[in-house]
PDB file of C-alpha atoms and ligand atoms in Angstrom:
ATOM      1  CA  MET A   1    -123.773 100.840 230.134  1.00  0.00           C
ATOM      2  CA  PRO A   2    -123.540  98.087 232.896  1.00  0.00           C
ATOM      3  CA  GLU A   3    -127.026  95.288 232.986  1.00  0.00           C
ATOM      4  CA  LEU A   4    -126.867  92.414 235.562  1.00  0.00           C
ATOM      5  CA  PRO A   5    -123.948  90.971 234.513  1.00  0.00           C
ATOM      6  CA  GLU A   6    -121.404  93.458 234.275  1.00  0.00           C
ATOM      7  CA  VAL A   7    -122.759  94.407 238.329  1.00  0.00           C
ATOM      8  CA  GLU A   8    -122.192  91.382 239.954  1.00  0.00           C
ATOM      9  CA  ILE A   9    -118.318  90.834 238.188  1.00  0.00           C
ATOM     10  CA  THR A  10    -117.990  94.378 239.666  1.00  0.00           C
ATOM     11  CA  VAL A  11    -119.989  93.702 243.169  1.00  0.00           C
ATOM     12  CA  ARG A  12    -118.156  89.469 243.312  1.00  0.00           C
ATOM     13  CA  ARG A  13    -114.265  91.527 243.338  1.00  0.00           C
ATOM     14  CA  LEU A  14    -114.949  94.435 245.217  1.00  0.00           C
ATOM     15  CA  ASN A  15    -116.671  92.430 247.809  1.00  0.00           C
ATOM     16  CA  ALA A  16    -113.410  90.522 247.727  1.00  0.00           C
ATOM     17  CA  ALA A  17    -111.162  93.472 247.725  1.00  0.00           C
ATOM     18  CA  LEU A  18    -113.348  95.550 250.698  1.00  0.00           C
ATOM     19  CA  ALA A  19    -114.437  92.894 252.946  1.00  0.00           C
ATOM     20  CA  GLY A  20    -112.740  94.347 256.488  1.00  0.00           C
ATOM     21  CA  ALA A  21    -111.745  97.577 255.019  1.00  0.00           C
ATOM     22  CA  GLU A  22    -111.744 100.824 257.026  1.00  0.00           C
ATOM     23  CA  VAL A  23    -112.996 104.076 255.944  1.00  0.00           C
ATOM     24  CA  GLU A  24    -111.496 106.706 257.398  1.00  0.00           C
ATOM     25  CA  SER A  25    -113.757 109.266 255.734  1.00  0.00           C
ATOM     26  CA  ALA A  26    -116.413 109.611 252.890  1.00  0.00           C
ATOM     27  CA  LEU A  27    -117.526 112.282 251.088  1.00  0.00           C
ATOM     28  CA  ALA A  28    -119.570 113.331 247.933  1.00  0.00           C
ATOM     29  CA  PRO A  29    -118.499 115.678 245.670  1.00  0.00           C
ATOM     30  CA  GLY A  30    -120.928 115.176 243.186  1.00  0.00           C
ATOM     31  CA  MET A  31    -123.457 117.565 243.799  1.00  0.00           C
ATOM     32  CA  ASN A  32    -126.955 116.086 244.121  1.00  0.00           C
ATOM     33  CA  VAL A  33    -126.020 112.578 244.369  1.00  0.00           C
ATOM     34  CA  MET A  34    -127.158 111.551 247.740  1.00  0.00           C
ATOM     35  CA  LYS A  35    -130.543 110.609 248.137  1.00  0.00           C
ATOM     36  CA  THR A  36    -130.632 110.837 251.265  1.00  0.00           C
ATOM     37  CA  PHE A  37    -129.418 113.265 254.353  1.00  0.00           C
ATOM     38  CA  GLU A  38    -129.849 111.127 257.247  1.00  0.00           C
ATOM     39  CA  PRO A  39    -127.124 109.398 258.192  1.00  0.00           C
ATOM     40  CA  PRO A  40    -124.956 111.740 257.075  1.00  0.00           C
ATOM     41  CA  LEU A  41    -122.558 110.036 255.021  1.00  0.00           C
ATOM     42  CA  ASP A  42    -119.365 110.816 257.147  1.00  0.00           C
ATOM     43  CA  SER A  43    -121.327 108.422 259.873  1.00  0.00           C
ATOM     44  CA  LEU A  44    -119.500 105.759 257.432  1.00  0.00           C
ATOM     45  CA  ALA A  45    -116.133 107.078 258.919  1.00  0.00           C
ATOM     46  CA  GLY A  46    -114.714 104.383 261.510  1.00  0.00           C
ATOM     47  CA  ARG A  47    -116.938 101.773 259.654  1.00  0.00           C
ATOM     48  CA  GLU A  48    -115.397  98.316 258.167  1.00  0.00           C
ATOM     49  CA  ILE A  49    -117.172  96.990 255.082  1.00  0.00           C
ATOM     50  CA  THR A  50    -118.755  94.302 255.690  1.00  0.00           C
ATOM     51  CA  ARG A  51    -119.862  92.958 251.972  1.00  0.00           C
ATOM     52  CA  VAL A  52    -120.798  94.277 248.887  1.00  0.00           C
ATOM     53  CA  ARG A  53    -123.691  92.749 246.712  1.00  0.00           C
ATOM     54  CA  ARG A  54    -126.671  93.780 243.866  1.00  0.00           C
ATOM     55  CA  VAL A  55    -130.229  94.077 243.231  1.00  0.00           C
ATOM     56  CA  GLY A  56    -130.934  93.677 240.301  1.00  0.00           C
ATOM     57  CA  LYS A  57    -128.462  96.425 238.434  1.00  0.00           C
ATOM     58  CA  LEU A  58    -128.005  98.296 242.152  1.00  0.00           C
ATOM     59  CA  PRO A  59    -124.962  97.930 243.839  1.00  0.00           C
ATOM     60  CA  ILE A  60    -125.213  97.599 247.778  1.00  0.00           C
ATOM     61  CA  VAL A  61    -121.553  98.454 249.851  1.00  0.00           C
ATOM     62  CA  GLU A  62    -122.378  97.717 253.641  1.00  0.00           C
ATOM     63  CA  PHE A  63    -120.979  99.124 256.240  1.00  0.00           C
ATOM     64  CA  ASP A  64    -121.899  96.647 259.598  1.00  0.00           C
ATOM     65  CA  ASP A  65    -125.880  98.397 259.996  1.00  0.00           C
ATOM     66  CA  LEU A  66    -125.272 100.746 257.293  1.00  0.00           C
ATOM     67  CA  ALA A  67    -125.790 100.531 253.331  1.00  0.00           C
ATOM     68  CA  LEU A  68    -125.230 102.803 250.219  1.00  0.00           C
ATOM     69  CA  LEU A  69    -127.579 102.075 247.738  1.00  0.00           C
ATOM     70  CA  ILE A  70    -126.520 103.156 244.227  1.00  0.00           C
ATOM     71  CA  HIS A  71    -127.866 103.496 241.000  1.00  0.00           C
ATOM     72  CA  LEU A  72    -125.030 103.587 238.251  1.00  0.00           C
ATOM     73  CA  MET A  73    -127.813 105.035 235.503  1.00  0.00           C
ATOM     74  CA  SER A  74    -125.855 104.672 232.266  1.00  0.00           C
ATOM     75  CA  ALA A  75    -122.394 106.451 232.992  1.00  0.00           C
ATOM     76  CA  GLY A  76    -122.006 105.510 236.839  1.00  0.00           C
ATOM     77  CA  ARG A  77    -119.475 103.157 237.225  1.00  0.00           C
ATOM     78  CA  LEU A  78    -117.920 101.639 241.164  1.00  0.00           C
ATOM     79  CA  ARG A  79    -113.925 101.006 241.611  1.00  0.00           C
ATOM     80  CA  VAL A  80    -111.580 101.332 244.330  1.00  0.00           C
ATOM     81  CA  PHE A  81    -108.634 103.038 243.557  1.00  0.00           C
ATOM     82  CA  ASP A  82    -105.053 102.885 245.554  1.00  0.00           C
ATOM     83  CA  LYS A  83    -104.357 106.130 245.714  1.00  0.00           C
ATOM     84  CA  ARG A  84    -107.317 109.125 246.359  1.00  0.00           C
ATOM     85  CA  ALA A  85    -109.068 110.881 243.833  1.00  0.00           C
ATOM     86  CA  SER A  86    -107.644 114.593 242.857  1.00  0.00           C
ATOM     87  CA  ALA A  87    -110.154 117.426 244.110  1.00  0.00           C
ATOM     88  CA  LYS A  88    -110.093 118.379 240.308  1.00  0.00           C
ATOM     89  CA  ASP A  89    -111.264 114.958 239.165  1.00  0.00           C
ATOM     90  CA  ARG A  90    -114.802 116.047 237.916  1.00  0.00           C
ATOM     91  CA  ALA A  91    -116.389 112.790 237.672  1.00  0.00           C
ATOM     92  CA  SER A  92    -116.030 111.876 241.293  1.00  0.00           C
ATOM     93  CA  ARG A  93    -119.313 111.451 242.906  1.00  0.00           C
ATOM     94  CA  VAL A  94    -118.848 109.822 246.315  1.00  0.00           C
ATOM     95  CA  LEU A  95    -115.305 108.730 247.327  1.00  0.00           C
ATOM     96  CA  ILE A  96    -114.955 106.735 250.342  1.00  0.00           C
ATOM     97  CA  ARG A  97    -111.765 106.425 252.083  1.00  0.00           C
ATOM     98  CA  LEU A  98    -110.009 103.750 253.050  1.00  0.00           C
ATOM     99  CA  THR A  99    -107.679 104.232 256.190  1.00  0.00           C
ATOM    100  CA  ASP A 100    -105.201 101.202 254.203  1.00  0.00           C
ATOM    101  CA  GLY A 101    -104.661 104.560 251.790  1.00  0.00           C
ATOM    102  CA  ARG A 102    -107.241 103.303 248.802  1.00  0.00           C
ATOM    103  CA  GLU A 103    -110.656 104.828 247.778  1.00  0.00           C
ATOM    104  CA  LEU A 104    -113.864 103.555 246.921  1.00  0.00           C
ATOM    105  CA  ARG A 105    -114.922 105.725 244.321  1.00  0.00           C
ATOM    106  CA  LEU A 106    -118.585 106.209 242.456  1.00  0.00           C
ATOM    107  CA  ARG A 107    -117.520 108.016 239.042  1.00  0.00           C
ATOM    108  CA  GLU A 108    -119.239 109.035 236.112  1.00  0.00           C
ATOM    109  CA  LEU A 109    -118.270 109.190 233.042  1.00  0.00           C
ATOM    110  CA  GLY A 110    -119.781 111.736 230.843  1.00  0.00           C
ATOM    111  CA  THR A 111    -121.050 115.536 231.438  1.00  0.00           C
ATOM    112  CA  LYS A 112    -124.978 114.712 233.149  1.00  0.00           C
ATOM    113  CA  GLN A 113    -125.175 114.033 236.639  1.00  0.00           C
ATOM    114  CA  ARG A 114    -127.866 111.080 237.182  1.00  0.00           C
ATOM    115  CA  ALA A 115    -126.254 108.377 239.367  1.00  0.00           C
ATOM    116  CA  TRP A 116    -127.352 108.648 243.104  1.00  0.00           C
ATOM    117  CA  ALA A 117    -126.568 107.241 246.279  1.00  0.00           C
ATOM    118  CA  LYS A 118    -128.615 106.564 249.624  1.00  0.00           C
ATOM    119  CA  LEU A 119    -127.326 106.048 252.666  1.00  0.00           C
ATOM    120  CA  LEU A 120    -129.860 104.022 254.466  1.00  0.00           C
ATOM    121  CA  ALA A 121    -130.106 101.607 257.861  1.00  0.00           C
ATOM    122  CA  ALA A 122    -128.970  97.933 256.586  1.00  0.00           C
ATOM    123  CA  ASP A 123    -132.365  96.426 257.322  1.00  0.00           C
ATOM    124  CA  ALA A 124    -134.201  98.857 255.609  1.00  0.00           C
ATOM    125  CA  VAL A 125    -132.130  98.264 251.824  1.00  0.00           C
ATOM    126  CA  GLU A 126    -134.702  95.404 251.310  1.00  0.00           C
ATOM    127  CA  GLU A 127    -137.754  98.429 252.154  1.00  0.00           C
ATOM    128  CA  ASP A 128    -136.536 101.071 249.639  1.00  0.00           C
ATOM    129  CA  GLU A 129    -138.816 102.197 246.877  1.00  0.00           C
ATOM    130  CA  SER A 130    -135.762 101.717 244.247  1.00  0.00           C
ATOM    131  CA  ILE A 131    -136.134  97.828 245.227  1.00  0.00           C
ATOM    132  CA  VAL A 132    -139.256  97.285 246.185  1.00  0.00           C
ATOM    133  CA  ARG A 133    -140.361  98.447 243.038  1.00  0.00           C
ATOM    134  CA  LEU A 134    -138.258  96.132 240.981  1.00  0.00           C
ATOM    135  CA  GLY A 135    -139.543  92.355 239.884  1.00  0.00           C
ATOM    136  CA  PRO A 136    -137.646  88.947 240.160  1.00  0.00           C
ATOM    137  CA  GLU A 137    -133.663  88.858 239.234  1.00  0.00           C
ATOM    138  CA  ALA A 138    -133.156  87.678 235.572  1.00  0.00           C
ATOM    139  CA  TRP A 139    -130.650  85.697 236.859  1.00  0.00           C
ATOM    140  CA  PRO A 140    -130.899  82.710 238.394  1.00  0.00           C
ATOM    141  CA  ALA A 141    -134.056  83.003 235.742  1.00  0.00           C
ATOM    142  CA  PRO A 142    -137.425  83.393 238.009  1.00  0.00           C
ATOM    143  CA  PRO A 143    -139.279  79.755 238.128  1.00  0.00           C
ATOM    144  CA  PRO A 144    -141.473  78.981 235.212  1.00  0.00           C
ATOM    145  CA  GLU A 145    -144.204  80.313 236.524  1.00  0.00           C
ATOM    146  CA  ARG A 146    -143.621  83.071 237.760  1.00  0.00           C
ATOM    147  CA  PHE A 147    -141.790  83.852 234.675  1.00  0.00           C
ATOM    148  CA  ALA A 148    -144.920  82.924 232.979  1.00  0.00           C
ATOM    149  CA  GLU A 149    -146.884  85.359 234.553  1.00  0.00           C
ATOM    150  CA  LEU A 150    -144.588  88.352 234.527  1.00  0.00           C
ATOM    151  CA  ILE A 151    -144.138  87.976 230.573  1.00  0.00           C
ATOM    152  CA  ALA A 152    -148.074  87.336 229.632  1.00  0.00           C
ATOM    153  CA  GLN A 153    -148.334  91.244 229.133  1.00  0.00           C
ATOM    154  CA  PRO A 154    -149.889  92.688 225.774  1.00  0.00           C
ATOM    155  CA  ARG A 155    -146.799  94.178 225.046  1.00  0.00           C
ATOM    156  CA  HIS A 156    -143.655  94.339 223.121  1.00  0.00           C
ATOM    157  CA  LEU A 157    -140.683  91.938 223.989  1.00  0.00           C
ATOM    158  CA  HIS A 158    -137.844  94.561 224.477  1.00  0.00           C
ATOM    159  CA  PRO A 159    -139.292  96.906 226.502  1.00  0.00           C
ATOM    160  CA  LEU A 160    -140.667  94.249 228.736  1.00  0.00           C
ATOM    161  CA  LEU A 161    -137.415  92.388 229.243  1.00  0.00           C
ATOM    162  CA  ARG A 162    -135.376  95.652 230.318  1.00  0.00           C
ATOM    163  CA  HIS A 163    -138.460  97.372 232.526  1.00  0.00           C
ATOM    164  CA  GLN A 164    -137.306  96.552 235.707  1.00  0.00           C
ATOM    165  CA  GLY A 165    -140.539  96.768 237.341  1.00  0.00           C
ATOM    166  CA  ASP A 166    -141.180  93.422 235.970  1.00  0.00           C
ATOM    167  CA  ILE A 167    -137.821  91.740 235.582  1.00  0.00           C
ATOM    168  CA  ALA A 168    -134.569  92.962 236.766  1.00  0.00           C
ATOM    169  CA  GLY A 169    -131.221  93.421 235.393  1.00  0.00           C
ATOM    170  CA  ILE A 170    -131.860  93.496 232.056  1.00  0.00           C
ATOM    171  CA  GLY A 171    -130.847  96.328 229.700  1.00  0.00           C
ATOM    172  CA  ARG A 172    -130.711  97.463 226.281  1.00  0.00           C
ATOM    173  CA  SER A 173    -126.819  95.118 225.209  1.00  0.00           C
ATOM    174  CA  TRP A 174    -128.160  91.875 226.561  1.00  0.00           C
ATOM    175  CA  VAL A 175    -132.030  92.503 226.114  1.00  0.00           C
ATOM    176  CA  ASP A 176    -131.054  91.416 222.373  1.00  0.00           C
ATOM    177  CA  GLU A 177    -128.811  88.235 223.550  1.00  0.00           C
ATOM    178  CA  ILE A 178    -131.594  86.847 224.589  1.00  0.00           C
ATOM    179  CA  LEU A 179    -133.757  87.755 222.612  1.00  0.00           C
ATOM    180  CA  TRP A 180    -131.627  86.147 219.809  1.00  0.00           C
ATOM    181  CA  GLU A 181    -130.764  83.004 221.944  1.00  0.00           C
ATOM    182  CA  ALA A 182    -135.096  82.450 222.684  1.00  0.00           C
ATOM    183  CA  ARG A 183    -135.460  83.005 218.086  1.00  0.00           C
ATOM    184  CA  LEU A 184    -138.357  85.638 219.557  1.00  0.00           C
ATOM    185  CA  SER A 185    -138.864  89.036 217.605  1.00  0.00           C
ATOM    186  CA  PRO A 186    -138.176  91.977 219.778  1.00  0.00           C
ATOM    187  CA  PHE A 187    -141.746  93.028 218.602  1.00  0.00           C
ATOM    188  CA  LYS A 188    -143.936  90.243 219.453  1.00  0.00           C
ATOM    189  CA  LYS A 189    -146.131  90.777 222.676  1.00  0.00           C
ATOM    190  CA  GLY A 190    -145.437  88.724 225.985  1.00  0.00           C
ATOM    191  CA  SER A 191    -149.223  88.421 225.755  1.00  0.00           C
ATOM    192  CA  GLU A 192    -148.675  86.747 222.152  1.00  0.00           C
ATOM    193  CA  LEU A 193    -146.014  83.926 223.036  1.00  0.00           C
ATOM    194  CA  ASP A 194    -147.332  80.071 223.533  1.00  0.00           C
ATOM    195  CA  PRO A 195    -146.507  78.377 226.592  1.00  0.00           C
ATOM    196  CA  GLU A 196    -143.096  76.808 224.746  1.00  0.00           C
ATOM    197  CA  GLU A 197    -142.101  80.647 223.620  1.00  0.00           C
ATOM    198  CA  VAL A 198    -142.275  81.197 227.442  1.00  0.00           C
ATOM    199  CA  GLU A 199    -140.133  78.444 228.022  1.00  0.00           C
ATOM    200  CA  ARG A 200    -137.068  79.343 225.305  1.00  0.00           C
ATOM    201  CA  LEU A 201    -137.249  82.975 226.339  1.00  0.00           C
ATOM    202  CA  ARG A 202    -137.263  82.138 230.254  1.00  0.00           C
ATOM    203  CA  ALA A 203    -134.070  78.704 229.129  1.00  0.00           C
ATOM    204  CA  ALA A 204    -131.903  81.673 227.621  1.00  0.00           C
ATOM    205  CA  LEU A 205    -131.758  83.770 230.041  1.00  0.00           C
ATOM    206  CA  HIS A 206    -128.580  81.913 230.585  1.00  0.00           C
ATOM    207  CA  VAL A 207    -126.871  84.240 228.306  1.00  0.00           C
ATOM    208  CA  LEU A 208    -126.814  86.933 231.392  1.00  0.00           C
ATOM    209  CA  GLY A 209    -124.771  83.989 233.410  1.00  0.00           C
ATOM    210  CA  ASP A 210    -122.819  83.196 230.299  1.00  0.00           C
ATOM    211  CA  ALA A 211    -121.518  86.322 230.000  1.00  0.00           C
ATOM    212  CA  ILE A 212    -121.162  86.503 234.152  1.00  0.00           C
ATOM    213  CA  GLU A 213    -118.658  83.596 233.804  1.00  0.00           C
ATOM    214  CA  HIS A 214    -116.666  84.889 230.466  1.00  0.00           C
ATOM    215  CA  TYR A 215    -115.999  88.587 232.666  1.00  0.00           C
ATOM    216  CA  GLU A 216    -114.932  85.649 235.535  1.00  0.00           C
ATOM    217  CA  GLU A 217    -112.627  83.779 233.034  1.00  0.00           C
ATOM    218  CA  THR A 218    -110.744  86.872 230.966  1.00  0.00           C
ATOM    219  CA  ILE A 219    -110.977  89.881 233.564  1.00  0.00           C
ATOM    220  CA  GLU A 220    -108.743  90.307 235.995  1.00  0.00           C
ATOM    221  CA  GLY A 221    -109.420  91.760 238.973  1.00  0.00           C
ATOM    222  CA  GLN A 222    -111.910  95.363 238.685  1.00  0.00           C
ATOM    223  CA  LEU A 223    -114.173  95.963 235.949  1.00  0.00           C
ATOM    224  CA  PRO A 224    -112.191  98.018 233.520  1.00  0.00           C
ATOM    225  CA  ASP A 225    -114.652 101.367 233.035  1.00  0.00           C
ATOM    226  CA  LYS A 226    -114.646 100.381 229.437  1.00  0.00           C
ATOM    227  CA  ALA A 227    -114.737  96.541 229.171  1.00  0.00           C
ATOM    228  CA  PRO A 228    -116.033  95.283 225.909  1.00  0.00           C
ATOM    229  CA  LYS A 229    -119.156  93.078 226.737  1.00  0.00           C
ATOM    230  CA  PRO A 230    -118.888  89.934 224.869  1.00  0.00           C
ATOM    231  CA  LEU A 231    -122.471  90.542 222.618  1.00  0.00           C
ATOM    232  CA  ARG A 232    -122.525  88.430 219.227  1.00  0.00           C
ATOM    233  CA  ILE A 233    -126.059  90.418 218.207  1.00  0.00           C
ATOM    234  CA  HIS A 234    -126.241  93.750 219.166  1.00  0.00           C
ATOM    235  CA  LYS A 235    -124.492  96.513 217.314  1.00  0.00           C
ATOM    236  CA  HIS A 236    -123.227  93.946 215.021  1.00  0.00           C
ATOM    237  CA  GLU A 237    -125.515  94.459 212.151  1.00  0.00           C
ATOM    238  CA  GLY A 238    -124.444  94.086 208.768  1.00  0.00           C
ATOM    239  CA  GLU A 239    -122.575  90.506 210.104  1.00  0.00           C
ATOM    240  CA  PRO A 240    -123.533  87.567 209.529  1.00  0.00           C
ATOM    241  CA  CYS A 241    -125.624  85.328 212.932  1.00  0.00           C
ATOM    242  CA  PRO A 242    -123.644  83.237 214.379  1.00  0.00           C
ATOM    243  CA  ARG A 243    -126.178  80.511 214.550  1.00  0.00           C
ATOM    244  CA  CYS A 244    -127.425  80.591 210.669  1.00  0.00           C
ATOM    245  CA  GLY A 245    -125.500  83.117 209.130  1.00  0.00           C
ATOM    246  CA  ALA A 246    -128.459  85.976 207.676  1.00  0.00           C
ATOM    247  CA  THR A 247    -127.086  88.814 207.593  1.00  0.00           C
ATOM    248  CA  ILE A 248    -128.148  90.295 211.412  1.00  0.00           C
ATOM    249  CA  GLU A 249    -130.416  93.722 210.891  1.00  0.00           C
ATOM    250  CA  ALA A 250    -131.241  96.637 213.189  1.00  0.00           C
ATOM    251  CA  VAL A 251    -133.804  99.027 214.111  1.00  0.00           C
ATOM    252  CA  PHE A 252    -132.675 102.669 215.622  1.00  0.00           C
ATOM    253  CA  PHE A 253    -134.269 104.781 217.733  1.00  0.00           C
ATOM    254  CA  SER A 254    -133.495 108.225 219.242  1.00  0.00           C
ATOM    255  CA  GLU A 255    -131.552 106.734 222.021  1.00  0.00           C
ATOM    256  CA  HIS A 256    -130.547 102.713 221.478  1.00  0.00           C
ATOM    257  CA  GLN A 257    -131.109 100.578 218.507  1.00  0.00           C
ATOM    258  CA  THR A 258    -131.987  96.845 218.649  1.00  0.00           C
ATOM    259  CA  ASN A 259    -130.011  93.604 216.241  1.00  0.00           C
ATOM    260  CA  TYR A 260    -131.938  90.296 215.791  1.00  0.00           C
ATOM    261  CA  CYS A 261    -131.604  88.070 213.155  1.00  0.00           C
ATOM    262  CA  PRO A 262    -134.418  88.193 210.666  1.00  0.00           C
ATOM    263  CA  ALA A 263    -134.194  84.622 209.296  1.00  0.00           C
ATOM    264  CA  GLU A 264    -134.229  83.345 212.608  1.00  0.00           C
ATOM    265  CA  GLN A 265    -136.429  85.667 214.483  1.00  0.00           C
ATOM    266  CA  THR A 266    -139.147  87.220 212.082  1.00  0.00           C
ATOM    267  CA  GLY A 267    -139.768  84.829 210.123  1.00  0.00           C
ATOM    268  CA  GLY A 268    -137.795  85.821 207.079  1.00  0.00           C
ATOM    269  CA  ARG A 269    -138.859  89.923 207.296  1.00  0.00           C
ATOM    270  CA  VAL A 270    -136.677  93.289 207.624  1.00  0.00           C
ATOM    271  CA  LEU A 271    -138.382  95.388 210.150  1.00  0.00           C
ATOM    272  CA  LYS A 272    -138.751  98.993 209.445  1.00  0.00           C
ATOM    273  CA  ASP A 273    -135.807 101.028 210.233  1.00  0.00           C
ATOM    274  CA  ARG A 274    -136.496 104.069 211.707  1.00  0.00           C
ATOM    275  CA  ARG A 275    -132.997 105.812 210.717  1.00  0.00           C
ATOM    276  CA  LEU A 276    -134.572 108.176 209.472  1.00  0.00           C
ATOM    277  CA  SER A 277    -136.114 110.242 211.751  1.00  0.00           C
ATOM    278  CA  ARG A 278    -132.500 110.002 213.582  1.00  0.00           C
ATOM    279  CA  LEU A 279    -130.916 111.569 210.691  1.00  0.00           C
ATOM    280  CA  LEU A 280    -133.814 114.114 210.184  1.00  0.00           C
ATOM    281  CA  LYS A 281    -133.212 115.679 214.261  1.00  0.00           C
TER     282      LYS A 281
HETATM  283 ZN1   ZN B   1    -129.680  83.593 212.533  1.00  0.00          ZN
END
């Protein structure tokens, strides 16, 4: 599942590879992928890709005065290929064919069709509801007062940090790394933090920047579909905490899990595991 660091490295590499490329044609084999109909997707033909950027976890491909705003959801991937997709490729959602023979492809791994795209006037992107509702970017970290304000809510930190409307870019993997870095329990409420803890949490957002650095140094060209994330805590249950050596624990939910170091994050308490309800399904 791509989160801020993965989308950031994706758009950086696509921007470098695609800026200046001319569109030959554009089509959407994904039946329900386009959420807008005007302007039509084929109006991209003849335009140039001017920039690839992101807001939160949403990539944006700009073509002069038009922009394709994309939501990858959990399984969407945006990559450029040297050759065109076969008509039989069922993963294709949007194909932007370039005059040099390459193809920018929005694909979706797995069987679900949840990724979507909108073709908008470039100057209307920032007004789109999916962008308007986003909180400030998680990286670089918001200013201290802004961050203190958004975190002061009576909600558990784990869902709070993942809620894009409060802070944009963090998902189920990086939230565990951030909370571990800040030595805070995923089940502590935002409104329960003292000012020092708030600042520690804000400072911990640097793990997102570190991850981008890691990808910059280790990935040549584009981010592979299933590039391993440089995670130290998430999905590392049973392993020693890289900082203190205590055993990393997990709490399992129906669709995700959270990992933490009990010695440093929950005052030694091992939280109730909900795995049983998962096994009974
Ligand atoms: Zn530890």
